[in-house]
Amino acid sequence: MAERRFEISRIPGFATIAVATFVMLYLPIAALVTFSFNAGNSVAVWEGFSLHWYADAWNNQAVKDATARSLIIAVCAAVISTTVATLAAMGTTRRARFRGDTFIYVAINQPLMVPEIVTAVALMILFGMVKEATGYQGLGYLILAHSAFCIPFAYLPIRARLEGMDLSLETAAGDLYATPWQTFRHVTLPLLGPGILAGAMLAFVISLDDVIITEFVKSGGQDTLPTYMLGQLRRTMTPEVNAISTALLALTVVLLTIFFLLTRKRD
Amino acid sequence: MTEAVTIEARNAVKAFGQGDHVVRALDDVSIQIRKGEFFTLLGPSGCGKTTLLRLIAGFEMPTSGTILLDGADITDLPPNRRPVNTVFQSYALFPHLTVAENVGFGLTMQGRPKAEVKARVAEMLALVKLEAMAGRKTSQLSGGQQQRVALARALAPQPKVLLLDEPLSALDLKLRKEMQVELKRLQTETGITFIFVTHDQEEALTMSDRVGVMSAGKLQQVGSPKEIYTRPVNRFVASFIGETNFLPATVVAGGVRLSTGDVVEVATAAMGTVTLTVRPEQVRIVGAGEAGAISARVKFLVYFGTDTHCHLALADGTEVVARVQSPASGEAGIVEGSEIGIRFAPGAAQVLED
């Protein structure tokens, strides 16, 4: 006899709510993808199938530049924030609890709590002063800003992985003549690998997607893909934006698939 | 013949906590462990035996005191610079490495040539009979096989001392018995000094050359299993190892007087109030009123198969347990309620100072 327990699927209206939720989640994306193949200029009226918006986007120098910039920033931000997050996770899980350690978690996760617009304005003012003083106008500001707000996204999966790790493995490595560095290199890091990869991918996707901070911090001519698309809205919107969005979506799906395949439990 | 000392602890103290909450996990322990012996640290949980092991391994630093290896002070050496390896209670096998890579880990970290590592790994896997498993991940092995990998891994670098932290506690009874024999064989074959930590007194008695009994952070007694069992130095050792009777007594000329007034002949240098201890199997049951016997009454019997435990009451109510061979079926045995006499086997009773 089956155990009787609370089953959410028995609640009246369960199916309706479920269907409505999926429609709300995926219908907009379906519409976006569909109209990226529209032959006409409208993002609302279907005029036949065509790939020409993809070709237009591909041949648009502004889109190419923005994509290159987005990728450079996202890769740099992912590498920097993951490195910092790994160190932070090691520092916060590899020691006894102490008075005020909660404060450290809050400090590390600050970007998740402070409204992004506040950080954006603050960065704009600070970097404005630095730009004035140094004359440097490059991508460094964006990389720095992205790295900072990506840290918590990289930190959380790495910390979760570290907390689930048996500390006696590192003790055992030390017992077997591994120096602290060898222990990190041959035991901690390989076991931490999936967590670090997850953190880096999350950071990459978050950076790729950012609008608010980028919009405030960028210098003239430093559009990333999202800020370029935002700029397009102010003019006439064409399915070119749909095409770019669809390409971004495809990239994200590919990354998530790779991540899933890499972290899947191997037999 | 003086035997060479491999590991020595001198006045080792390990305190945890601060201020009013200091706990002395290890309280001024001095011990010498001889080269090539199977030494067991025995005691209840929290007695400090694992702390002592961790000090020898270098995982923890003593609050005060010294640890010596072959006469050299190693107190400040980190674990990776001590020729001492550990078999962990949880095995702590590296899950991302194969069995062979686990066994070769220590040698690889020491920077030994690849060919040497390979040869030594093969030799070790043969020693623990796991040649066929070399390429497996450790998660694919059974508990007993993981235990063997942990042993092979710790023995591969040929340490001067092997530390074993309750390595058999996760195994079921049958496997535990097999591993006890296996461990003894490995120790004899390799000639390496084993320091084995356990709370299981039977394990300690059957496997060890010498046993150190610990309680409350202190070393209570060190000796061969036989010495520990037959000549316990105090009440704790007597009661922790095996079962025993404690009888309140006073020292008189030529022996001690029990609370019943009976005098038991026993050699002692103690004075005043003492405790007389005697193992149940050393209590002989004789006829009531026999000359020199202490009179007792059978309260109840507990049948254990080969043996029967007779719970007896002396004239003043003091309880004594005697262990006798169970009578063959049909043979008349001791019955509940009968009046009998008891004697202690010569030299079996022992005086403990209170």
XYZ file of C-alpha atoms in Angstrom:
621
model
C 0.000 0.000 0.000
C 1.394 3.361 -0.983
C 2.189 5.798 1.755
C -0.281 8.639 1.832
C 1.436 11.944 1.779
C 0.649 15.447 0.677
C 0.678 15.509 -3.105
C 0.757 18.923 -4.678
C -0.511 17.523 -7.986
C -3.859 16.658 -6.390
C -4.703 20.278 -5.618
C -7.527 21.568 -7.865
C -6.180 23.836 -10.586
C -2.680 22.326 -10.398
C -2.571 21.567 -14.114
C -3.868 25.028 -15.059
C -1.266 26.799 -12.939
C 1.487 24.573 -14.279
C 0.524 25.202 -17.896
C 0.159 28.952 -17.290
C 3.602 29.066 -15.704
C 5.267 27.291 -18.601
C 3.466 29.504 -21.103
C 4.617 32.642 -19.273
C 8.186 31.321 -19.135
C 8.576 30.087 -22.676
C 6.043 31.864 -24.896
C 8.022 35.162 -24.959
C 11.167 33.282 -25.878
C 9.344 31.329 -28.556
C 7.977 34.590 -30.012
C 11.445 36.173 -29.913
C 13.038 33.220 -31.691
C 10.227 32.996 -34.248
C 10.431 36.653 -35.251
C 14.194 36.482 -35.611
C 13.369 34.530 -38.790
C 10.873 37.165 -40.034
C 11.432 38.339 -43.605
C 9.924 41.777 -42.940
C 11.062 44.696 -40.776
C 8.519 44.189 -38.035
C 9.010 42.391 -34.708
C 5.244 41.964 -34.494
C 3.873 41.165 -37.961
C 4.959 37.905 -39.642
C 5.928 38.364 -43.289
C 7.538 35.067 -44.168
C 10.697 33.071 -43.300
C 14.181 34.455 -43.856
C 17.643 34.244 -42.331
C 18.614 37.702 -43.508
C 18.503 39.326 -40.032
C 21.173 36.868 -38.938
C 23.213 37.808 -41.996
C 22.653 41.512 -41.241
C 23.760 41.105 -37.638
C 26.765 39.040 -38.746
C 27.842 41.734 -41.205
C 27.136 44.656 -38.856
C 30.497 45.996 -37.674
C 28.918 47.536 -34.546
C 27.483 44.149 -33.561
C 30.813 42.444 -34.216
C 32.672 44.977 -32.066
C 30.100 44.775 -29.289
C 30.253 40.960 -29.336
C 34.049 40.944 -29.181
C 33.949 43.422 -26.285
C 31.296 41.411 -24.444
C 33.308 38.215 -24.800
C 36.585 39.827 -23.697
C 34.931 41.354 -20.642
C 33.020 38.165 -19.773
C 36.090 35.921 -20.090
C 38.280 38.279 -18.024
C 35.545 38.793 -15.415
C 34.921 35.040 -15.176
C 38.624 34.251 -14.704
C 39.242 37.031 -12.164
C 36.049 36.529 -10.155
C 36.456 32.736 -10.077
C 40.032 33.029 -8.835
C 39.038 35.483 -6.130
C 35.957 33.412 -5.253
C 38.039 30.217 -4.952
C 40.425 31.935 -2.553
C 37.499 33.421 -0.620
C 35.801 30.025 -0.394
C 39.038 28.392 0.827
C 39.426 31.156 3.387
C 35.886 30.931 4.691
C 35.543 27.135 4.887
C 39.034 26.080 5.930
C 39.038 27.541 9.407
C 37.134 27.353 12.662
C 34.122 29.609 13.000
C 34.927 32.894 14.609
C 33.084 35.921 15.866
C 32.035 38.027 12.896
C 32.369 35.400 10.176
C 28.778 36.075 9.091
C 29.902 39.597 8.327
C 32.478 38.180 5.907
C 29.806 36.242 4.009
C 27.759 39.445 3.795
C 30.804 41.356 2.554
C 31.596 38.759 -0.130
C 27.979 38.628 -1.275
C 27.492 42.395 -1.178
C 26.704 42.637 -4.923
C 23.675 40.382 -4.374
C 22.260 42.740 -1.746
C 23.064 46.286 -2.824
C 20.700 47.424 -5.635
C 22.654 47.248 -8.872
C 21.672 50.769 -9.882
C 23.303 52.111 -6.691
C 26.543 50.282 -7.437
C 26.347 51.516 -11.032
C 26.042 55.162 -10.028
C 28.758 54.772 -7.392
C 31.132 53.160 -9.904
C 30.395 55.828 -12.484
C 31.341 58.555 -10.023
C 34.470 56.784 -8.767
C 35.704 55.706 -12.196
C 34.932 59.220 -13.458
C 37.432 60.565 -10.974
C 39.995 57.885 -11.898
C 39.537 58.565 -15.628
C 40.005 62.273 -14.969
C 43.166 61.659 -12.945
C 44.822 58.983 -15.124
C 43.431 59.657 -18.588
C 42.952 55.867 -19.060
C 39.707 55.165 -20.920
C 40.081 51.462 -21.759
C 38.053 48.332 -21.038
C 39.785 47.911 -17.664
C 36.986 49.689 -15.818
C 34.334 47.383 -17.217
C 36.430 44.276 -16.514
C 37.023 45.417 -12.947
C 33.354 46.248 -12.343
C 32.154 42.948 -13.891
C 34.716 40.937 -11.936
C 33.464 42.491 -8.696
C 29.772 41.783 -9.175
C 30.460 38.275 -10.520
C 32.300 37.190 -7.345
C 29.247 36.006 -5.367
C 27.957 34.006 -8.331
C 31.278 32.197 -8.576
C 31.671 31.972 -4.781
C 28.425 30.183 -3.936
C 28.896 26.976 -5.981
C 32.591 26.725 -5.028
C 31.820 27.129 -1.351
C 29.057 24.520 -1.570
C 31.518 22.088 -3.142
C 34.178 22.803 -0.503
C 31.751 22.341 2.356
C 30.808 18.930 1.000
C 34.459 17.853 0.839
C 35.968 15.457 3.355
C 38.721 17.412 5.148
C 40.541 14.207 6.023
C 41.485 13.892 2.324
C 43.763 16.902 2.667
C 45.101 15.594 5.971
C 45.805 12.272 4.242
C 47.677 14.025 1.417
C 49.852 15.842 3.958
C 50.459 12.554 5.748
C 51.620 11.083 2.401
C 54.404 13.653 1.996
C 52.506 16.243 -0.065
C 53.508 19.814 0.735
C 50.581 22.213 1.318
C 50.926 23.390 -2.293
C 51.011 19.807 -3.660
C 47.947 19.013 -1.557
C 46.094 21.933 -3.117
C 47.288 21.057 -6.618
C 46.725 17.272 -6.505
C 43.784 16.876 -4.119
C 41.829 20.061 -3.364
C 41.814 21.531 -6.868
C 40.793 18.352 -8.766
C 37.993 17.716 -6.289
C 36.950 21.346 -6.480
C 36.992 21.296 -10.291
C 33.255 20.947 -10.981
C 32.485 23.706 -8.448
C 35.041 26.042 -10.008
C 33.715 25.298 -13.498
C 30.151 25.950 -12.372
C 31.233 29.199 -10.736
C 33.141 30.356 -13.808
C 30.270 29.591 -16.178
C 27.766 31.357 -13.966
C 30.074 34.379 -13.743
C 30.564 34.349 -17.534
C 26.824 34.277 -18.221
C 26.077 36.979 -15.619
C 28.759 39.256 -17.086
C 27.603 38.628 -20.663
C 24.095 39.653 -19.683
C 24.815 42.790 -17.661
C 23.231 46.076 -18.717
C 22.921 48.450 -15.782
C 26.491 48.662 -14.484
C 27.923 48.476 -18.022
C 25.697 51.316 -19.200
C 26.909 53.588 -16.396
C 30.588 52.632 -16.435
C 31.381 52.366 -20.164
C 33.184 55.138 -21.960
C 32.020 56.358 -25.381
C 32.177 53.647 -28.061
C 32.414 50.821 -25.525
C 29.050 49.204 -26.148
C 28.731 45.569 -25.151
C 26.149 43.393 -26.841
C 23.372 44.121 -24.285
C 23.986 47.891 -24.227
C 24.139 47.917 -28.039
C 20.728 46.226 -28.132
C 19.397 48.689 -25.578
C 20.631 51.476 -27.819
C 18.819 49.950 -30.797
C 15.510 50.189 -28.926
C 15.747 53.962 -29.002
C 15.711 53.808 -32.795
C 13.444 51.630 -34.892
C 13.532 48.132 -33.563
C 14.145 45.445 -36.202
C 14.297 41.642 -35.955
C 18.102 42.064 -35.916
C 17.748 42.388 -32.133
C 15.777 39.142 -32.118
C 18.519 37.461 -34.093
C 21.229 38.639 -31.665
C 19.122 37.574 -28.680
C 18.541 34.171 -30.208
C 22.269 33.749 -30.784
C 22.949 34.695 -27.135
C 20.309 32.245 -26.018
C 21.887 29.500 -28.116
C 25.308 30.244 -26.611
C 23.885 30.016 -23.087
C 22.147 26.733 -23.836
C 25.367 25.308 -25.284
C 27.349 26.412 -22.202
C 24.792 24.925 -19.821
C 24.771 21.674 -21.777
C 28.560 21.433 -21.657
C 28.442 22.188 -17.936
C 25.812 19.518 -17.373
C 27.803 16.930 -19.314
C 31.008 17.791 -17.452
C 29.534 17.653 -13.959
C 27.301 14.649 -14.524
C 28.210 11.879 -12.119
C 30.546 9.554 -13.949
C 30.357 5.846 -13.342
C 68.376 -7.016 25.874
C 67.370 -3.417 25.413
C 65.089 -2.824 22.483
C 65.417 0.242 20.284
C 62.787 2.902 20.815
C 61.145 4.208 17.623
C 58.565 6.662 18.895
C 58.748 8.438 22.186
C 56.444 11.020 23.730
C 57.836 13.017 26.621
C 55.394 14.787 28.915
C 53.028 15.411 26.023
C 50.153 17.749 26.866
C 47.381 18.773 24.480
C 44.861 21.289 25.767
C 41.856 22.551 23.834
C 39.820 25.658 24.570
C 40.613 28.818 26.457
C 40.137 30.378 29.883
C 37.757 28.427 32.073
C 36.957 25.909 29.375
C 40.347 24.276 28.940
C 40.093 20.553 28.344
C 43.264 18.515 28.616
C 42.762 15.871 25.938
C 46.251 14.617 26.726
C 47.567 15.168 30.229
C 51.308 14.717 30.636
C 51.738 11.470 28.724
C 55.170 9.852 28.397
C 55.492 6.649 26.432
C 58.129 4.662 24.545
C 57.179 2.504 21.576
C 59.728 -0.065 20.482
C 60.973 -0.706 16.985
C 58.954 -3.320 15.115
C 56.281 -3.882 17.742
C 52.509 -3.943 17.381
C 51.486 -1.398 19.971
C 47.858 -0.677 20.778
C 46.453 2.421 22.440
C 43.277 1.287 24.136
C 40.641 3.341 25.871
C 37.084 4.608 25.777
C 36.168 7.422 23.396
C 37.512 10.765 24.534
C 40.376 9.204 26.506
C 43.021 10.954 24.378
C 44.251 7.976 22.345
C 43.430 9.568 18.986
C 44.934 12.873 20.130
C 48.197 11.080 20.933
C 48.117 9.458 17.480
C 47.537 12.857 15.825
C 50.504 14.319 17.711
C 52.713 11.486 16.455
C 51.428 11.991 12.880
C 51.988 15.739 13.160
C 48.375 16.728 12.470
C 48.381 18.564 15.767
C 51.058 20.250 17.832
C 51.364 19.447 21.519
C 50.608 22.319 23.922
C 53.795 21.240 25.660
C 56.080 18.236 25.600
C 58.172 16.520 22.954
C 57.694 13.826 20.319
C 60.833 11.915 19.286
C 61.406 9.590 16.354
C 64.522 7.402 16.592
C 65.806 9.806 19.231
C 65.388 12.953 17.112
C 62.947 15.687 18.132
C 60.179 15.851 15.491
C 57.716 17.923 17.517
C 57.838 20.856 15.085
C 57.999 18.871 11.827
C 54.880 19.075 9.610
C 53.227 15.723 8.725
C 54.642 15.680 5.190
C 58.178 15.650 6.585
C 57.662 12.776 9.020
C 58.380 9.181 7.885
C 55.111 8.181 9.540
C 51.930 7.217 7.676
C 48.349 6.895 8.822
C 45.418 4.617 8.047
C 42.400 6.802 8.715
C 39.180 5.678 10.331
C 37.264 6.943 7.263
C 40.077 5.582 4.983
C 40.248 9.038 3.292
C 40.930 7.501 -0.117
C 41.187 10.034 -2.937
C 37.956 9.654 -4.909
C 39.360 11.200 -8.095
C 42.234 8.724 -8.337
C 42.376 5.025 -9.193
C 43.395 2.369 -6.707
C 46.933 2.291 -8.151
C 47.202 6.100 -8.086
C 46.035 6.136 -4.474
C 48.655 3.574 -3.467
C 51.374 5.442 -5.386
C 50.398 8.892 -4.061
C 52.975 9.067 -1.259
C 55.844 7.896 -3.494
C 54.829 10.304 -6.268
C 54.757 13.216 -3.810
C 58.233 12.218 -2.652
C 59.356 12.579 -6.260
C 60.429 8.957 -6.717
C 61.025 7.843 -10.329
C 57.937 6.598 -12.200
C 59.332 3.080 -12.711
C 60.026 2.731 -8.993
C 56.522 3.956 -8.097
C 54.999 1.465 -10.534
C 56.991 -1.451 -9.180
C 56.268 -0.575 -5.570
C 52.529 -0.117 -6.262
C 52.396 -3.562 -7.885
C 54.228 -5.039 -4.904
C 51.837 -3.368 -2.436
C 48.714 -4.419 -4.343
C 50.023 -7.981 -4.315
C 50.640 -7.717 -0.564
C 46.994 -6.787 0.068
C 45.737 -9.088 -2.735
C 44.152 -6.368 -4.866
C 46.178 -6.725 -8.101
C 42.999 -7.054 -10.142
C 41.602 -3.746 -8.859
C 44.528 -1.477 -9.826
C 42.580 0.481 -12.448
C 39.327 0.855 -10.514
C 38.047 3.982 -8.829
C 37.947 3.562 -5.057
C 34.185 4.127 -4.979
C 33.763 0.853 -6.891
C 35.305 -1.161 -4.049
C 33.688 -2.798 -1.044
C 34.423 -1.585 2.493
C 36.967 -4.335 3.105
C 38.734 -3.630 -0.197
C 38.858 0.103 0.549
C 40.415 -0.775 3.884
C 43.135 -2.759 2.085
C 43.798 0.111 -0.327
C 44.185 2.465 2.649
C 46.688 0.021 4.176
C 48.637 -0.399 0.934
C 48.716 3.378 0.429
C 50.096 3.971 3.915
C 52.653 1.140 3.681
C 53.907 1.932 0.167
C 56.379 4.680 1.200
C 57.868 2.272 3.788
C 57.252 4.469 6.806
C 59.143 3.899 10.045
C 55.842 3.841 11.879
C 52.318 3.051 10.698
C 49.488 4.693 12.635
C 46.061 3.066 12.518
C 43.127 5.084 13.822
C 40.325 2.607 14.607
C 40.582 1.264 11.055
C 38.318 -1.723 11.629
C 35.377 0.024 13.278
C 33.424 0.449 10.027
C 33.582 -3.243 9.110
C 31.139 -5.948 10.100
C 32.188 -8.550 12.645
C 33.282 -11.281 10.226
C 35.345 -8.924 8.070
C 36.823 -7.356 11.204
C 38.107 -10.733 12.372
C 39.657 -11.354 8.948
C 41.307 -7.952 8.918
C 42.719 -8.488 12.407
C 44.574 -11.539 11.119
C 45.521 -9.643 7.948
C 46.929 -6.701 9.909
C 48.993 -8.973 12.116
C 50.347 -10.711 8.980
C 51.216 -7.386 7.315
C 52.962 -6.196 10.443
C 55.037 -9.365 10.684
C 55.884 -9.357 6.962
C 56.875 -5.697 6.752
C 58.502 -5.421 10.171
C 57.138 -1.880 10.484
C 56.174 -0.517 13.894
C 52.359 -0.390 14.119
C 50.555 1.924 16.513
C 46.939 0.873 16.575
C 44.163 2.848 18.237
C 40.995 1.094 19.356
C 38.298 1.084 22.017
C 37.768 -2.652 21.523
C 39.610 -4.503 24.298
C 39.344 -7.867 22.581
C 40.995 -6.423 19.449
C 43.757 -4.987 21.641
C 44.403 -8.244 23.485
C 44.457 -10.491 20.424
C 46.628 -8.384 18.110
C 49.148 -6.498 20.224
C 52.637 -7.106 21.479
C 52.000 -4.395 24.047
C 48.985 -2.340 25.032
C 48.789 1.160 26.497
C 45.529 1.718 28.356
C 44.363 5.321 28.434
C 41.669 7.143 30.338
C 40.888 10.822 30.878
C 43.945 11.974 28.941
C 46.355 9.895 30.989
C 48.234 6.697 30.304
C 47.008 4.247 32.959
C 49.161 1.207 32.239
C 51.522 -0.145 29.594
C 52.249 -3.828 29.273
C 51.749 -7.051 27.368
C 48.127 -8.144 26.932
C 48.674 -10.762 29.626
C 50.126 -8.262 32.102
C 47.285 -5.837 31.460
C 44.701 -8.542 31.987
C 46.197 -10.384 34.921
C 47.944 -7.523 36.733
C 45.874 -4.355 36.226
C 47.371 -1.468 38.180
C 44.117 0.249 39.028
C 40.373 -0.053 39.100
C 39.934 1.546 35.661
C 42.235 -0.896 33.870
C 40.759 -3.858 35.742
C 37.201 -2.955 34.769
C 37.889 -1.748 31.205
C 39.707 -4.930 30.180
C 37.396 -7.881 30.599
C 35.015 -8.454 33.469
C 36.023 -8.489 37.077
C 34.816 -8.450 40.690
C 35.629 -5.651 43.099
C 35.511 -6.454 46.810
C 36.062 -3.849 49.529
C 38.794 -4.995 51.936
C 41.254 -3.900 54.653
C 44.904 -4.863 54.766
C 45.801 -7.210 57.654
C 48.890 -9.315 58.379
C 49.400 -11.820 55.525
C 46.522 -10.630 53.357
C 43.311 -8.651 53.364
C 40.098 -8.932 55.359
C 36.910 -8.735 53.326
C 33.802 -6.958 54.558
C 32.441 -10.380 55.551
C 35.358 -10.936 57.942
C 36.972 -13.616 55.768
C 40.711 -13.212 55.271
C 42.184 -13.754 51.803
C 45.900 -14.468 51.531
C 47.476 -12.056 49.095
C 50.776 -10.200 48.872
C 50.482 -6.428 49.097
C 52.499 -3.434 50.162
C 49.362 -1.333 50.536
C 47.918 -0.156 53.828
C 44.421 0.504 55.141
C 41.330 0.317 52.947
C 41.837 -1.307 49.549
C 39.880 -3.086 46.811
C 40.415 -6.743 46.069
C 39.884 -7.658 42.416
C 39.450 -11.126 40.998
C 38.320 -12.250 37.535
C 35.082 -14.307 37.396
C 36.905 -17.288 35.842
C 39.289 -17.348 38.841
C 36.455 -17.772 41.334
C 36.132 -21.482 42.162
C 32.917 -22.858 43.561
C 33.342 -25.447 46.327
C 31.066 -27.099 48.873
C 29.454 -24.979 51.592
C 31.447 -24.903 54.806
C 34.652 -26.267 53.265
C 37.685 -25.153 55.279
C 39.010 -21.754 54.158
C 36.153 -21.160 51.729
C 34.075 -18.001 51.774
C 30.415 -18.856 52.137
C 28.030 -17.536 49.510
C 24.543 -18.041 48.143
C 23.647 -18.405 44.449
C 21.324 -15.518 43.466
C 20.816 -16.326 39.804
C 22.547 -17.880 36.803
C 23.123 -16.475 33.334
C 23.762 -19.032 30.619
C 26.342 -18.106 27.933
C 26.707 -21.414 26.126
C 30.195 -22.665 26.982
C 30.118 -20.837 30.301
C 27.587 -19.938 32.898
C 27.860 -16.797 35.020
C 26.871 -17.447 38.622
C 25.804 -14.289 40.404
C 26.549 -14.851 44.066
C 25.950 -12.937 47.282
C 28.405 -13.166 50.174
C 27.212 -13.264 53.787
C 26.998 -9.437 53.993
C 25.349 -9.076 50.578
C 28.518 -8.208 48.590
C 28.026 -9.433 45.039
C 30.508 -11.714 43.290
C 30.297 -13.214 39.825
C 31.851 -16.608 39.141
C 32.266 -17.992 35.661
C 32.068 -21.760 35.447
C 31.935 -24.193 32.577
C 28.348 -25.019 31.740
C 27.492 -28.546 32.848
C 26.806 -31.109 30.146
C 23.112 -31.759 29.622
C 21.625 -33.984 32.285
C 24.532 -33.360 34.661
C 23.529 -31.695 37.905
C 24.862 -28.128 38.130
C 24.704 -25.282 40.532
C 21.140 -24.186 41.198
C 19.664 -20.874 42.225
C 19.275 -20.391 45.970
C 21.818 -23.011 47.020
C 24.404 -22.285 49.730
C 27.959 -22.823 48.502
C 31.536 -21.799 49.211
C 34.031 -19.955 46.989
C 37.793 -19.859 46.733
C 40.064 -17.717 44.600
C 42.620 -19.443 42.383
C 46.138 -19.076 43.819
C 47.701 -15.751 42.835
C 44.556 -14.642 41.009
C 43.247 -12.124 43.508
C 44.947 -8.762 43.437
C 44.937 -5.725 45.683
C 44.202 -2.305 44.153
C 44.902 0.797 46.211
C 41.912 3.106 46.379
